XYZ file of C-alpha atoms in Angstrom:
749
model
C 0.000 0.000 0.000
C 1.328 3.400 -0.963
C 0.314 5.995 1.633
C 1.615 9.568 1.778
C 1.120 11.888 4.733
C 0.715 15.460 3.473
C 2.505 18.113 5.509
C -0.063 20.880 5.836
C 0.620 24.514 5.197
C -1.746 26.948 3.566
C -0.741 28.981 0.501
C -1.517 32.673 0.609
C -3.791 32.460 -2.451
C -6.444 30.482 -0.537
C -9.274 32.602 0.820
C -9.564 33.095 4.599
C -12.711 30.952 4.492
C -10.923 27.990 3.008
C -7.720 28.465 4.959
C -9.194 28.829 8.411
C -12.862 29.693 8.790
C -13.691 26.206 10.005
C -10.405 25.540 11.743
C -8.726 23.656 8.908
C -5.333 24.658 10.307
C -5.844 22.225 13.195
C -7.140 19.370 11.060
C -5.051 16.283 10.455
C -3.263 16.013 7.125
C -4.992 14.048 4.385
C -3.815 10.509 3.668
C -3.248 9.769 -0.017
C -3.791 6.290 -1.496
C -2.847 5.053 -4.921
C -5.270 2.095 -4.957
C -9.021 2.185 -4.417
C -9.213 -1.076 -2.421
C -6.778 0.274 0.180
C -8.914 3.387 0.459
C -12.085 1.332 0.946
C -10.342 -0.621 3.742
C -9.483 2.619 5.506
C -12.983 4.103 5.125
C -14.599 0.987 6.623
C -12.055 0.964 9.420
C -12.941 4.571 10.222
C -16.765 4.575 9.995
C -17.715 0.917 10.296
C -19.892 -1.259 8.097
C -22.975 0.948 8.144
C -22.099 3.422 5.416
C -24.287 6.320 4.313
C -22.404 7.714 1.342
C -23.118 11.194 -0.001
C -22.106 11.777 -3.623
C -22.333 14.943 -5.738
C -24.448 15.393 -8.847
C -23.419 14.394 -12.357
C -19.703 14.383 -13.248
C -18.464 15.015 -9.697
C -18.839 11.363 -8.692
C -15.482 9.657 -7.945
C -16.197 6.554 -10.010
C -13.160 4.451 -9.016
C -13.938 4.799 -5.321
C -17.710 4.449 -5.788
C -17.374 1.252 -7.814
C -14.851 -0.165 -5.324
C -16.994 0.448 -2.244
C -20.092 -0.831 -4.070
C -18.323 -4.042 -5.099
C -17.119 -4.491 -1.506
C -20.742 -4.246 -0.302
C -21.847 -6.769 -2.953
C -19.273 -9.263 -1.718
C -19.902 -8.643 1.977
C -23.619 -8.713 2.975
C -22.705 -7.553 6.479
C -22.015 -4.113 4.985
C -25.030 -1.782 4.799
C -24.467 0.776 2.043
C -26.865 3.652 1.348
C -25.925 6.009 -1.478
C -27.434 9.502 -1.383
C -26.946 11.433 -4.621
C -28.509 12.982 -7.715
C -28.139 12.779 -11.511
C -26.316 9.485 -11.911
C -25.091 9.710 -15.497
C -25.256 6.725 -17.819
C -23.947 6.138 -21.296
C -26.898 5.988 -23.713
C -28.254 2.558 -24.574
C -31.007 1.799 -27.030
C -34.200 -0.061 -26.261
C -35.097 -1.271 -29.738
C -32.906 -3.207 -32.176
C -32.471 -0.116 -34.367
C -31.555 2.144 -31.449
C -28.932 -0.342 -30.253
C -27.448 -0.683 -33.715
C -27.252 3.083 -34.077
C -25.898 3.865 -30.618
C -23.230 1.128 -30.446
C -20.527 2.791 -32.603
C -21.536 6.278 -31.408
C -21.135 5.404 -27.722
C -17.893 3.545 -28.367
C -16.508 6.679 -30.035
C -17.939 9.484 -27.876
C -17.667 7.780 -24.485
C -14.318 6.064 -24.907
C -12.598 5.578 -21.520
C -15.676 6.740 -19.590
C -16.333 4.047 -16.953
C -19.803 2.859 -16.036
C -21.195 3.477 -12.570
C -21.775 -0.100 -11.529
C -24.585 0.393 -9.030
C -26.626 1.971 -11.820
C -25.997 -0.980 -14.122
C -27.284 -3.337 -11.415
C -30.331 -1.143 -10.829
C -31.162 -1.431 -14.545
C -30.686 -5.199 -14.567
C -32.518 -5.713 -11.271
C -29.396 -7.025 -9.525
C -28.908 -4.426 -6.814
C -28.210 -6.421 -3.620
C -30.517 -6.134 -0.612
C -27.830 -4.493 1.517
C -27.478 -1.549 -0.905
C -29.969 1.306 -1.312
C -29.607 4.173 -3.790
C -31.569 7.378 -3.124
C -31.612 10.354 -5.477
C -33.060 13.840 -5.155
C -32.744 14.583 -8.874
C -32.953 12.150 -11.786
C -31.452 12.628 -15.202
C -34.628 13.756 -16.982
C -36.892 10.801 -17.751
C -34.271 8.190 -16.883
C -36.148 6.592 -13.987
C -39.816 6.989 -14.943
C -40.510 3.270 -14.842
C -37.769 2.274 -12.400
C -37.931 1.071 -8.817
C -35.858 4.161 -8.104
C -39.174 6.020 -7.904
C -39.487 4.404 -4.450
C -36.288 6.038 -3.210
C -36.718 9.522 -4.663
C -36.309 12.368 -2.164
C -38.136 15.567 -3.085
C -36.147 18.569 -1.905
C -34.847 21.913 -3.030
C -31.194 21.854 -4.054
C -30.467 24.340 -1.254
C -31.780 21.866 1.334
C -29.621 18.951 0.196
C -26.899 19.509 2.796
C -29.474 19.688 5.582
C -31.103 16.483 4.333
C -27.792 14.632 4.129
C -27.003 15.546 7.733
C -30.502 14.486 8.827
C -30.052 11.137 7.067
C -26.854 10.484 9.014
C -24.340 10.688 6.153
C -20.964 9.477 7.414
C -18.930 9.351 4.188
C -18.847 11.948 1.428
C -16.726 11.608 -1.682
C -16.170 13.566 -4.861
C -13.891 13.985 -7.848
C -11.063 16.530 -7.574
C -8.305 18.174 -9.524
C -5.001 19.003 -7.867
C -2.134 21.409 -8.281
C 1.076 22.241 -6.449
C 1.544 25.893 -5.513
C 4.570 27.072 -3.564
C 5.410 23.431 -2.912
C 2.018 22.685 -1.348
C -0.701 20.519 -2.865
C -4.170 22.012 -3.009
C -7.335 20.502 -4.411
C -10.166 21.897 -6.477
C -13.782 20.846 -6.056
C -13.955 21.572 -9.802
C -17.343 20.737 -11.243
C -19.059 20.378 -7.870
C -18.451 23.053 -5.292
C -22.219 22.997 -4.858
C -22.565 21.006 -1.639
C -19.028 20.360 -0.420
C -18.323 23.934 0.657
C -21.263 23.839 3.065
C -21.184 20.151 3.946
C -17.552 19.770 5.027
C -17.829 22.395 7.832
C -20.985 20.670 9.095
C -19.209 17.313 9.120
C -16.294 18.891 10.984
C -18.748 19.828 13.753
C -19.971 16.243 13.917
C -16.386 14.970 14.057
C -15.773 17.297 16.979
C -18.702 15.611 18.745
C -17.017 12.242 18.284
C -18.898 11.011 15.196
C -16.955 8.731 12.843
C -16.935 10.463 9.474
C -14.767 10.226 6.356
C -14.345 12.963 3.746
C -12.933 11.397 0.579
C -11.548 12.887 -2.618
C -10.442 11.250 -5.859
C -8.028 13.059 -8.174
C -8.595 12.997 -11.926
C -6.247 14.984 -14.159
C -8.921 15.299 -16.863
C -11.075 17.460 -14.594
C -10.612 21.211 -15.192
C -9.025 22.836 -12.142
C -11.258 25.673 -10.910
C -9.898 28.410 -8.658
C -11.426 30.841 -6.130
C -13.949 29.231 -3.750
C -13.435 25.825 -5.372
C -9.770 25.606 -4.353
C -9.335 24.151 -0.873
C -6.406 22.931 1.234
C -5.606 19.235 1.353
C -6.611 19.105 5.021
C -10.278 19.425 4.052
C -10.109 15.696 3.209
C -9.422 12.699 5.382
C -8.476 10.451 2.466
C -7.565 11.118 -1.141
C -7.278 8.590 -3.962
C -4.570 9.656 -6.400
C -3.055 6.935 -8.548
C -1.126 9.289 -10.831
C 2.198 8.339 -9.237
C 1.797 4.772 -10.486
C 3.598 3.833 -13.728
C 1.402 3.593 -16.841
C -1.599 4.972 -14.941
C -4.012 7.149 -16.905
C -7.162 8.735 -15.559
C -10.532 7.850 -17.011
C -12.349 10.325 -19.244
C -14.981 12.649 -17.794
C -18.555 12.033 -18.913
C -19.440 14.601 -21.568
C -22.972 15.449 -22.644
C -23.081 15.817 -26.453
C -24.836 18.849 -27.919
C -28.516 18.126 -28.461
C -30.198 19.334 -31.655
C -32.080 22.634 -31.530
C -35.419 22.370 -33.330
C -36.967 25.334 -35.190
C -39.482 25.602 -32.335
C -36.645 25.691 -29.776
C -34.939 28.448 -31.771
C -38.060 30.605 -31.639
C -38.293 30.111 -27.875
C -34.644 31.134 -27.569
C -35.208 34.148 -29.828
C -38.171 35.418 -27.822
C -36.334 34.837 -24.531
C -33.262 36.757 -25.717
C -35.330 39.947 -25.970
C -35.981 39.823 -22.207
C -32.299 39.784 -21.183
C -31.166 43.215 -20.041
C -27.687 44.603 -20.686
C -25.655 45.261 -17.515
C -27.717 42.517 -15.894
C -27.524 39.012 -14.465
C -28.250 35.701 -16.212
C -29.198 32.236 -14.944
C -30.095 29.404 -17.321
C -30.622 25.648 -17.253
C -29.374 22.860 -19.504
C -30.556 21.425 -22.816
C -31.479 22.578 -26.292
C -33.692 25.414 -25.020
C -30.715 26.845 -23.161
C -28.534 26.450 -26.252
C -31.194 28.199 -28.325
C -31.168 31.163 -25.924
C -27.370 31.325 -26.109
C -27.522 31.276 -29.910
C -30.020 34.149 -30.184
C -28.161 36.141 -27.519
C -24.994 35.845 -29.629
C -26.986 36.816 -32.724
C -28.308 39.905 -30.928
C -24.787 40.974 -29.977
C -22.841 40.050 -33.106
C -25.409 40.745 -35.859
C -27.672 43.295 -34.243
C -29.029 44.867 -37.439
C -30.157 41.468 -38.715
C -31.462 40.553 -35.262
C -33.657 43.663 -35.173
C -35.004 42.901 -38.651
C -35.961 39.410 -37.504
C -37.770 40.874 -34.493
C -39.559 43.355 -36.728
C -40.880 40.477 -38.837
C -42.180 38.917 -35.613
C -43.811 42.231 -34.626
C -42.258 41.884 -31.198
C -43.010 45.432 -30.006
C -46.654 45.332 -31.010
C -47.484 41.794 -29.920
C -45.369 41.556 -26.772
C -44.967 44.970 -25.094
C -43.283 43.341 -22.080
C -40.084 43.251 -24.144
C -40.067 47.058 -24.094
C -40.833 47.252 -20.387
C -38.291 44.785 -19.006
C -36.203 43.657 -21.971
C -33.541 44.890 -24.328
C -32.566 44.221 -27.938
C -29.307 46.177 -28.311
C -25.787 44.717 -28.229
C -24.284 44.099 -24.795
C -22.131 47.161 -24.203
C -21.851 46.649 -20.448
C -22.212 42.871 -20.567
C -23.757 40.226 -18.354
C -22.806 38.566 -15.071
C -23.612 34.857 -14.807
C -25.095 33.562 -11.554
C -26.367 30.050 -12.153
C -26.331 26.817 -10.161
C -25.445 25.066 -13.410
C -22.659 26.566 -15.507
C -23.427 25.307 -18.996
C -21.201 25.635 -22.045
C -23.332 28.563 -23.221
C -21.712 30.779 -20.604
C -18.297 30.078 -22.117
C -19.643 30.965 -25.586
C -20.962 34.239 -24.152
C -17.611 34.882 -22.459
C -15.670 34.298 -25.671
C -18.024 36.692 -27.492
C -17.452 39.484 -24.967
C -20.984 39.290 -23.526
C -20.219 37.624 -20.190
C -18.013 40.454 -18.973
C -19.848 42.348 -16.227
C -17.676 41.889 -13.163
C -19.077 41.787 -9.644
C -17.011 42.377 -6.522
C -17.165 41.387 -2.866
C -17.244 45.044 -1.816
C -20.788 46.370 -1.578
C -19.811 50.045 -1.831
C -17.682 49.453 -4.887
C -20.494 47.381 -6.445
C -22.960 50.247 -5.944
C -20.620 52.611 -7.795
C -20.186 50.154 -10.663
C -23.938 49.492 -10.900
C -24.669 53.218 -11.052
C -21.905 53.685 -13.649
C -20.044 56.125 -11.450
C -16.874 54.218 -12.298
C -15.674 51.253 -14.353
C -13.262 48.392 -13.734
C -10.594 50.375 -15.600
C -8.357 52.170 -13.112
C -7.551 55.855 -13.650
C -7.278 59.127 -11.782
C -11.065 59.292 -11.901
C -11.213 56.053 -9.910
C -9.423 57.699 -6.999
C -11.525 60.841 -7.210
C -14.777 58.856 -7.328
C -13.809 56.754 -4.317
C -12.862 59.933 -2.502
C -16.080 61.730 -3.489
C -18.153 58.879 -2.051
C -16.035 58.852 1.128
C -14.625 55.372 0.641
C -11.144 56.891 0.983
C -9.999 60.278 2.260
C -8.219 63.056 0.382
C -5.215 62.576 2.632
C -4.711 58.848 2.305
C -4.290 56.841 5.468
C -2.594 53.478 5.887
C -6.000 51.758 5.880
C -6.936 53.654 2.692
C -3.813 52.358 0.980
C -4.526 48.801 2.119
C -8.062 49.151 0.780
C -6.814 50.452 -2.596
C -4.330 47.583 -2.877
C -7.069 45.091 -2.047
C -9.318 46.509 -4.788
C -6.446 46.471 -7.266
C -6.451 50.252 -7.641
C -2.930 50.451 -6.240
C -0.098 48.132 -7.163
C 0.749 45.572 -4.495
C 4.222 46.998 -3.825
C 2.939 50.442 -2.834
C 4.030 51.131 0.773
C 2.604 53.797 3.087
C 4.909 55.441 5.636
C 4.024 58.538 7.627
C 1.844 60.131 4.936
C 4.162 59.251 2.051
C 3.720 56.593 -0.643
C 6.816 54.585 -1.585
C 7.077 52.459 -4.753
C 10.182 51.316 -6.641
C 12.311 54.089 -5.179
C 9.730 56.796 -5.888
C 8.230 58.881 -3.093
C 5.142 61.056 -3.219
C 2.903 62.559 -0.546
C -0.355 60.608 -0.082
C -2.346 63.711 -0.934
C -5.149 63.502 -3.512
C -6.020 67.168 -2.994
C -2.728 68.363 -4.470
C -2.691 68.235 -8.297
C 1.031 67.427 -8.560
C 0.780 64.636 -5.983
C -2.275 63.231 -7.793
C -0.342 63.149 -11.075
C 2.550 61.324 -9.450
C 0.240 58.857 -7.710
C -1.464 58.193 -11.050
C 1.883 57.690 -12.796
C 3.568 55.438 -10.264
C 0.947 53.758 -8.078
C -2.060 52.838 -10.201
C -2.849 49.459 -11.772
C -4.713 49.193 -15.060
C -7.679 47.177 -13.798
C -9.517 46.406 -10.582
C -8.827 42.911 -9.247
C -11.084 40.309 -7.677
C -13.912 40.715 -10.173
C -16.100 37.723 -11.024
C -18.095 37.291 -14.244
C -19.549 33.895 -13.301
C -20.673 32.239 -10.093
C -21.695 28.608 -10.604
C -22.335 25.632 -8.351
C -21.748 22.694 -10.730
C -21.072 22.156 -14.415
C -21.574 19.589 -17.127
C -21.332 19.847 -20.897
C -19.671 18.600 -24.075
C -15.970 17.778 -24.298
C -15.306 21.113 -26.042
C -16.629 22.873 -22.950
C -14.259 21.031 -20.618
C -11.362 21.790 -22.948
C -12.387 25.436 -23.040
C -12.205 25.560 -19.247
C -8.792 23.886 -19.283
C -7.574 26.417 -21.862
C -8.456 29.468 -19.763
C -5.406 31.352 -18.563
C -4.909 31.675 -14.816
C -5.964 35.322 -15.083
C -9.178 34.319 -16.885
C -9.838 31.552 -14.369
C -9.917 34.140 -11.586
C -13.101 35.570 -13.119
C -14.928 32.210 -12.830
C -15.956 31.140 -9.353
C -17.453 27.720 -8.663
C -19.101 28.071 -5.285
C -21.791 26.880 -2.897
C -25.260 26.238 -4.308
C -26.676 28.007 -1.248
C -24.657 31.091 -2.181
C -25.980 31.075 -5.760
C -29.566 29.885 -5.334
C -30.542 31.846 -2.241
C -30.435 35.501 -1.278
C -29.923 34.798 2.424
C -26.718 35.669 4.253
C -24.020 33.087 3.641
C -20.468 32.634 4.872
C -19.313 33.617 1.359
C -21.432 36.742 1.011
C -24.199 38.737 2.657
C -27.739 39.134 1.360
C -27.126 42.834 0.795
C -24.067 42.105 -1.327
C -25.862 39.465 -3.396
C -28.788 41.806 -4.023
C -26.487 44.541 -5.302
C -24.523 42.143 -7.511
C -27.620 40.558 -9.082
C -29.140 43.619 -10.712
C -31.583 43.143 -13.619
C -31.561 39.411 -12.931
C -33.182 37.090 -15.469
C -33.740 33.576 -14.167
C -34.481 31.538 -17.288
C -35.568 27.936 -16.771
C -37.526 25.236 -18.587
C -40.799 23.576 -17.729
C -42.741 20.650 -19.148
C -46.236 22.108 -18.909
C -48.065 25.196 -17.700
C -51.697 25.453 -16.628
C -53.900 28.396 -17.519
C -53.683 29.776 -13.984
C -49.891 30.127 -14.416
C -48.797 27.081 -12.405
C -45.709 25.388 -13.890
C -45.072 21.643 -14.074
C -41.356 20.874 -14.351
C -40.383 17.789 -12.396
C -43.142 15.151 -12.153
C -46.368 13.805 -13.614
C -49.914 13.861 -12.259
C -49.618 10.234 -11.112
C -46.621 11.084 -8.922
C -43.945 9.659 -11.222
C -40.856 11.839 -10.980
C -39.296 12.911 -14.277
C -36.330 14.827 -12.857
C -36.590 16.894 -9.682
C -37.218 20.374 -8.373
C -33.506 21.100 -8.149
C -33.027 24.848 -7.947
C -35.971 25.990 -10.050
C -38.194 26.952 -7.131
C -35.282 28.843 -5.520
C -34.688 30.940 -8.617
C -38.367 31.678 -9.165
C -38.738 32.741 -5.532
C -35.560 34.817 -5.820
C -36.958 36.629 -8.871
C -39.901 37.815 -6.778
C -37.587 39.017 -3.991
C -35.025 40.900 -6.065
C -35.950 44.372 -7.343
C -35.942 44.433 -11.149
C -35.645 40.640 -11.487
C -37.879 38.393 -13.600
C -38.492 34.657 -13.818
C -38.817 33.334 -17.367
C -40.098 29.792 -17.920
C -39.590 28.301 -21.404
C -42.085 25.658 -22.493
C -42.609 23.924 -25.824
C -46.274 24.361 -26.734
C -46.826 20.695 -27.639
C -45.415 17.232 -27.136
C -46.234 13.654 -28.102
C -47.556 11.665 -25.129
C -48.800 8.118 -25.492
C -48.369 8.367 -29.259
C -50.631 11.407 -29.499
C -49.906 15.089 -30.038
C -50.960 17.016 -26.933
C -50.766 20.578 -25.692
C -48.297 21.523 -22.977
C -50.551 24.441 -22.085
C -53.349 22.827 -20.118
C -56.487 23.984 -18.353
C -55.361 22.166 -15.208
C -53.054 19.337 -14.128
C -52.599 17.064 -11.131
C -49.103 18.223 -10.166
C -47.407 21.593 -9.710
C -43.742 22.533 -9.325
C -44.129 26.323 -9.300
C -47.389 27.535 -7.724
C -49.596 30.069 -9.467
C -48.829 32.836 -6.971
C -45.237 32.820 -8.300
C -46.278 33.087 -11.960
C -44.247 35.519 -14.012
C -43.201 35.218 -17.672
C -43.829 32.153 -19.849
C -42.323 31.760 -23.329
C -43.319 29.266 -26.033
C -42.361 29.155 -29.694
C -45.401 31.363 -30.317
C -44.495 34.208 -28.031
C -44.345 35.685 -24.544
C -46.998 35.727 -21.815
C -46.467 38.330 -19.097
C -48.374 37.017 -16.071
C -46.916 38.657 -12.977
C -49.414 40.690 -11.003
C -52.130 40.177 -13.612
C -55.753 39.174 -12.866
C -56.813 35.664 -13.831
C -58.708 36.622 -16.992
C -55.517 38.207 -18.389
C -53.336 35.263 -17.303
C -55.669 32.765 -18.970
C -55.940 34.650 -22.254
C -52.226 35.483 -22.433
C -51.353 31.793 -22.159
C -54.021 30.763 -24.679
C -52.542 33.289 -27.133
C -49.169 31.488 -27.108
C -50.635 27.955 -27.296
C -50.658 25.848 -30.459
C -53.702 26.881 -32.542
C -54.934 23.292 -32.711
C -55.601 23.424 -28.977
C -56.647 27.042 -28.532
C -60.418 26.516 -29.081
C -60.683 23.800 -26.431
C -58.587 25.763 -23.922
C -60.752 28.823 -24.463
C -63.926 26.781 -24.085
C -62.722 25.343 -20.752
C -61.673 28.775 -19.486
C -65.046 30.301 -20.355
C -66.915 27.407 -18.760
C -64.998 28.015 -15.524
C -65.833 31.707 -15.621
C -62.181 32.691 -16.003
C -62.586 34.356 -19.411
C -65.407 36.576 -20.642
C -68.006 34.786 -22.793
C -67.503 37.216 -25.695
C -63.684 36.976 -25.750
C -62.134 35.881 -29.067
C -58.518 35.016 -29.796
C -56.946 37.919 -31.745
C -56.156 37.180 -35.377
C -52.433 37.842 -34.736
C -52.371 34.746 -32.499
C -54.550 32.431 -34.571
C -51.839 30.996 -36.807
C -49.714 29.295 -34.168
C -48.627 26.297 -36.202
C -45.421 24.407 -36.799
C -45.752 25.248 -40.504
C -45.715 28.970 -39.740
C -42.491 28.573 -37.726
C -40.723 26.672 -40.483
C -41.900 29.261 -43.028
C -40.654 32.092 -40.817
C -37.164 30.593 -40.447
C -36.824 29.428 -44.061
C -35.249 32.702 -45.349
C -32.291 32.254 -42.979
C -31.294 28.819 -44.263
C -29.005 30.338 -46.903
C -27.043 32.102 -44.160
C -26.806 28.887 -42.167
C -28.652 30.491 -39.263
C -30.920 28.710 -36.766
C -29.388 25.333 -37.575
C -29.816 22.253 -35.352
C -26.174 22.239 -34.210
C -24.756 25.787 -34.156
C -22.228 24.861 -31.446
C -20.920 21.686 -33.007
C -22.211 18.184 -33.494
C -20.990 14.824 -32.200
C -22.758 12.921 -34.974
C -21.236 12.183 -38.372
C -23.120 13.202 -41.526
C -24.238 9.585 -41.944
C -25.485 9.468 -38.376
C -27.435 12.700 -38.802
C -29.294 11.183 -41.744
C -30.005 8.083 -39.700
C -31.190 10.127 -36.706
C -33.691 11.915 -38.914
C -34.921 8.631 -40.403
C -35.147 6.882 -37.032
C -37.175 9.749 -35.564
C -39.480 9.621 -38.550
C -39.884 5.849 -38.227
C -40.510 6.047 -34.473
C -43.239 8.597 -35.055
C -44.766 6.500 -37.856
C -45.075 3.339 -35.747
C -46.193 5.083 -32.532
C -49.866 4.382 -33.366
C -51.482 1.153 -34.705
C -52.715 2.964 -37.819
C -49.298 4.492 -38.496
C -47.581 1.158 -37.963
C -49.801 -0.596 -40.524
C -49.175 2.206 -43.025
C -45.386 2.089 -42.504
C -45.303 -1.710 -42.964
C -47.452 -1.482 -46.090
C -45.135 1.107 -47.631
C -42.044 -0.880 -46.625
C -43.321 -4.014 -48.387
C -43.112 -2.153 -51.713
C -39.359 -1.583 -51.295
C -37.369 -3.633 -53.768
C -33.788 -2.368 -53.575
C -31.767 0.192 -51.629
C -29.922 3.000 -53.404
C -26.139 3.225 -53.173
C -26.385 5.936 -50.492
C -28.984 3.984 -48.521
C -26.767 0.907 -48.706
C -23.981 2.817 -46.922
C -26.383 3.831 -44.177
C -27.663 0.264 -43.868
C -24.077 -0.912 -43.459
C -23.605 1.575 -40.594
C -26.648 -0.076 -38.953
C -25.436 -3.627 -39.727
C -28.540 -4.135 -41.872
C -26.847 -4.375 -45.270
C -27.017 -8.172 -45.029
C -30.107 -9.128 -42.944
C -29.986 -12.598 -41.408
C -33.655 -13.346 -40.804
C -37.195 -12.230 -41.578
C -37.309 -9.723 -38.724
C -34.110 -8.039 -39.866
C -35.299 -7.998 -43.503
C -38.525 -6.260 -42.448
C -36.593 -3.813 -40.258
C -34.309 -3.076 -43.194
C -37.282 -2.242 -45.427
C -38.849 -0.016 -42.751
C -35.591 1.896 -42.414
C -35.183 2.283 -46.193
C -38.721 3.638 -46.365
C -37.931 6.156 -43.597
C -34.757 7.209 -45.432
C -36.665 7.922 -48.651
């Protein structure tokens, strides 16, 4: 067994919080293992055989350790293992023969070296042992609808997860880390998942002090982007660390990457409408998925091709049809930029950063932030910076020692400026610390000033996941750029309450013009939003942070909640409206209704009476469902009997959307994969055909029609033959495969 005791010191670059706020200076040094079985032995020796293991969401799971402790529990029934987590990621697998044939080569290519999480494989196969329980508070959307995991779902807000873990008696927590050596000392980064660890570790330290047996475990993976600021912690925060990188021929497994999902024309319209509600010099929070990517795309279009963007909006008659865009929105380029404050940092934020949109810096000084918000000063340092700070009495005309320390902290003064008895010393130069004297002010400007304020943050996030290009983009950031990105506690991001990392007052000032933009599955005519579960209680995903952000939007002055919803979906093989008269489950209650966006427009609901809420939502519903929705609303007395849907909202059809976007095809705008595609050209053709075939056979009538058409197929074209070869159907072996081949050829036609 290779075990290394780390000698603990704390580099100066770590924040006071991480270096001492919960007494990490007195904590024992972490023990580093190079083999997972040795680590499992030590964990069991420390906490015993009743293990309640807390794991982070998504890519933060330390898979080597998790698989090792799970396999130990499988072999030893005397071990009781409960895993508390969320979003257990799985490589895609097909259900049907065609899906499996398509996904096989794709998964082998895109998920090479990504290990499986073995407890999830056994859950799928029904082989989870009786002494192991897996509980999740957030599912990967739709992944557990018909699974026994529904029994072990815990409904909670993301911000309550730490509390719930403590209540459940968690005694082991573990997550994936990155490491670096600075000034000869190893530090670790919580990387993709600072979300819970920053709050949970101090709570576990309290329990340790009471004599509870607890193990805090980290696993180093060099493929994980190292994140700085709040995410960087001293090695003493961990009891045990698994780091096999000292072993010869060792290579770390690849991090799970979520490929870009296609953006449909309908998604693009939702993104376009939503982009008009984002205010320059404001704050942005978004979720994950194609709707988020669509918003990013239209936000880039607004900034980079504003004249064309405005022409597109004019065709949509945005001002006339949706006046809320004039009241709370913006359509100009982002001169001041945006600040990102989002529990999930998606790849879209990096696209916005690269485009010069994500550039509004926020600071941990409330007085400075007020001046920046009111445009009394900028992050560029000049003589005016000193005069403004002096005018607002943040420093005095005759600088004191504390004034100089404050200016150095802000980055106004260079770090080597020294104050002695009313005189500033720097590099052999001396000048009186007198801002009132013009000559002194010129000398101070010449010798003492930096070019830019320091400590500014353009992005606070709690966890991240995305495509491989996103991870590489994070790795490629310079150290200076990294300082502007702060992975932090989910309680800091999702709540406005005072937190050890920042006060409520500070957060309120930083989050001006906040736009919290999330997705829902359905909305009812009273403005209630359905995002996480079905009427029968089956959980699709989880509440996560959505409720927190919606509530926050109603607490923050100038903030708005924007819920994006596709107007229709196919359920049980039938096209149905996602705007419903009522529904048996609610995620966001009607009293928190605000703005809802579909591909047909924007409904401004906040503070409106019910008859307006009902009609505004009907106006942005698919026209095939508008008459029935209106009839139900009138029958309930929620809409006047003589109300009629305006003509401007009576052509809400998929055909109208495709016709609207058609002129932009020549410019390659509003494409399905504007940010890159993991599929080959052949695979894209197959995806289209497979979707078409799935839709065809989703009803008995459609299935009969598809089979009838397929029976007329005689021979595949040369191009179709290549696609059949990709699906291993170029040489069918039996009747079933021959019929499947014909169905696929028919779908490819």
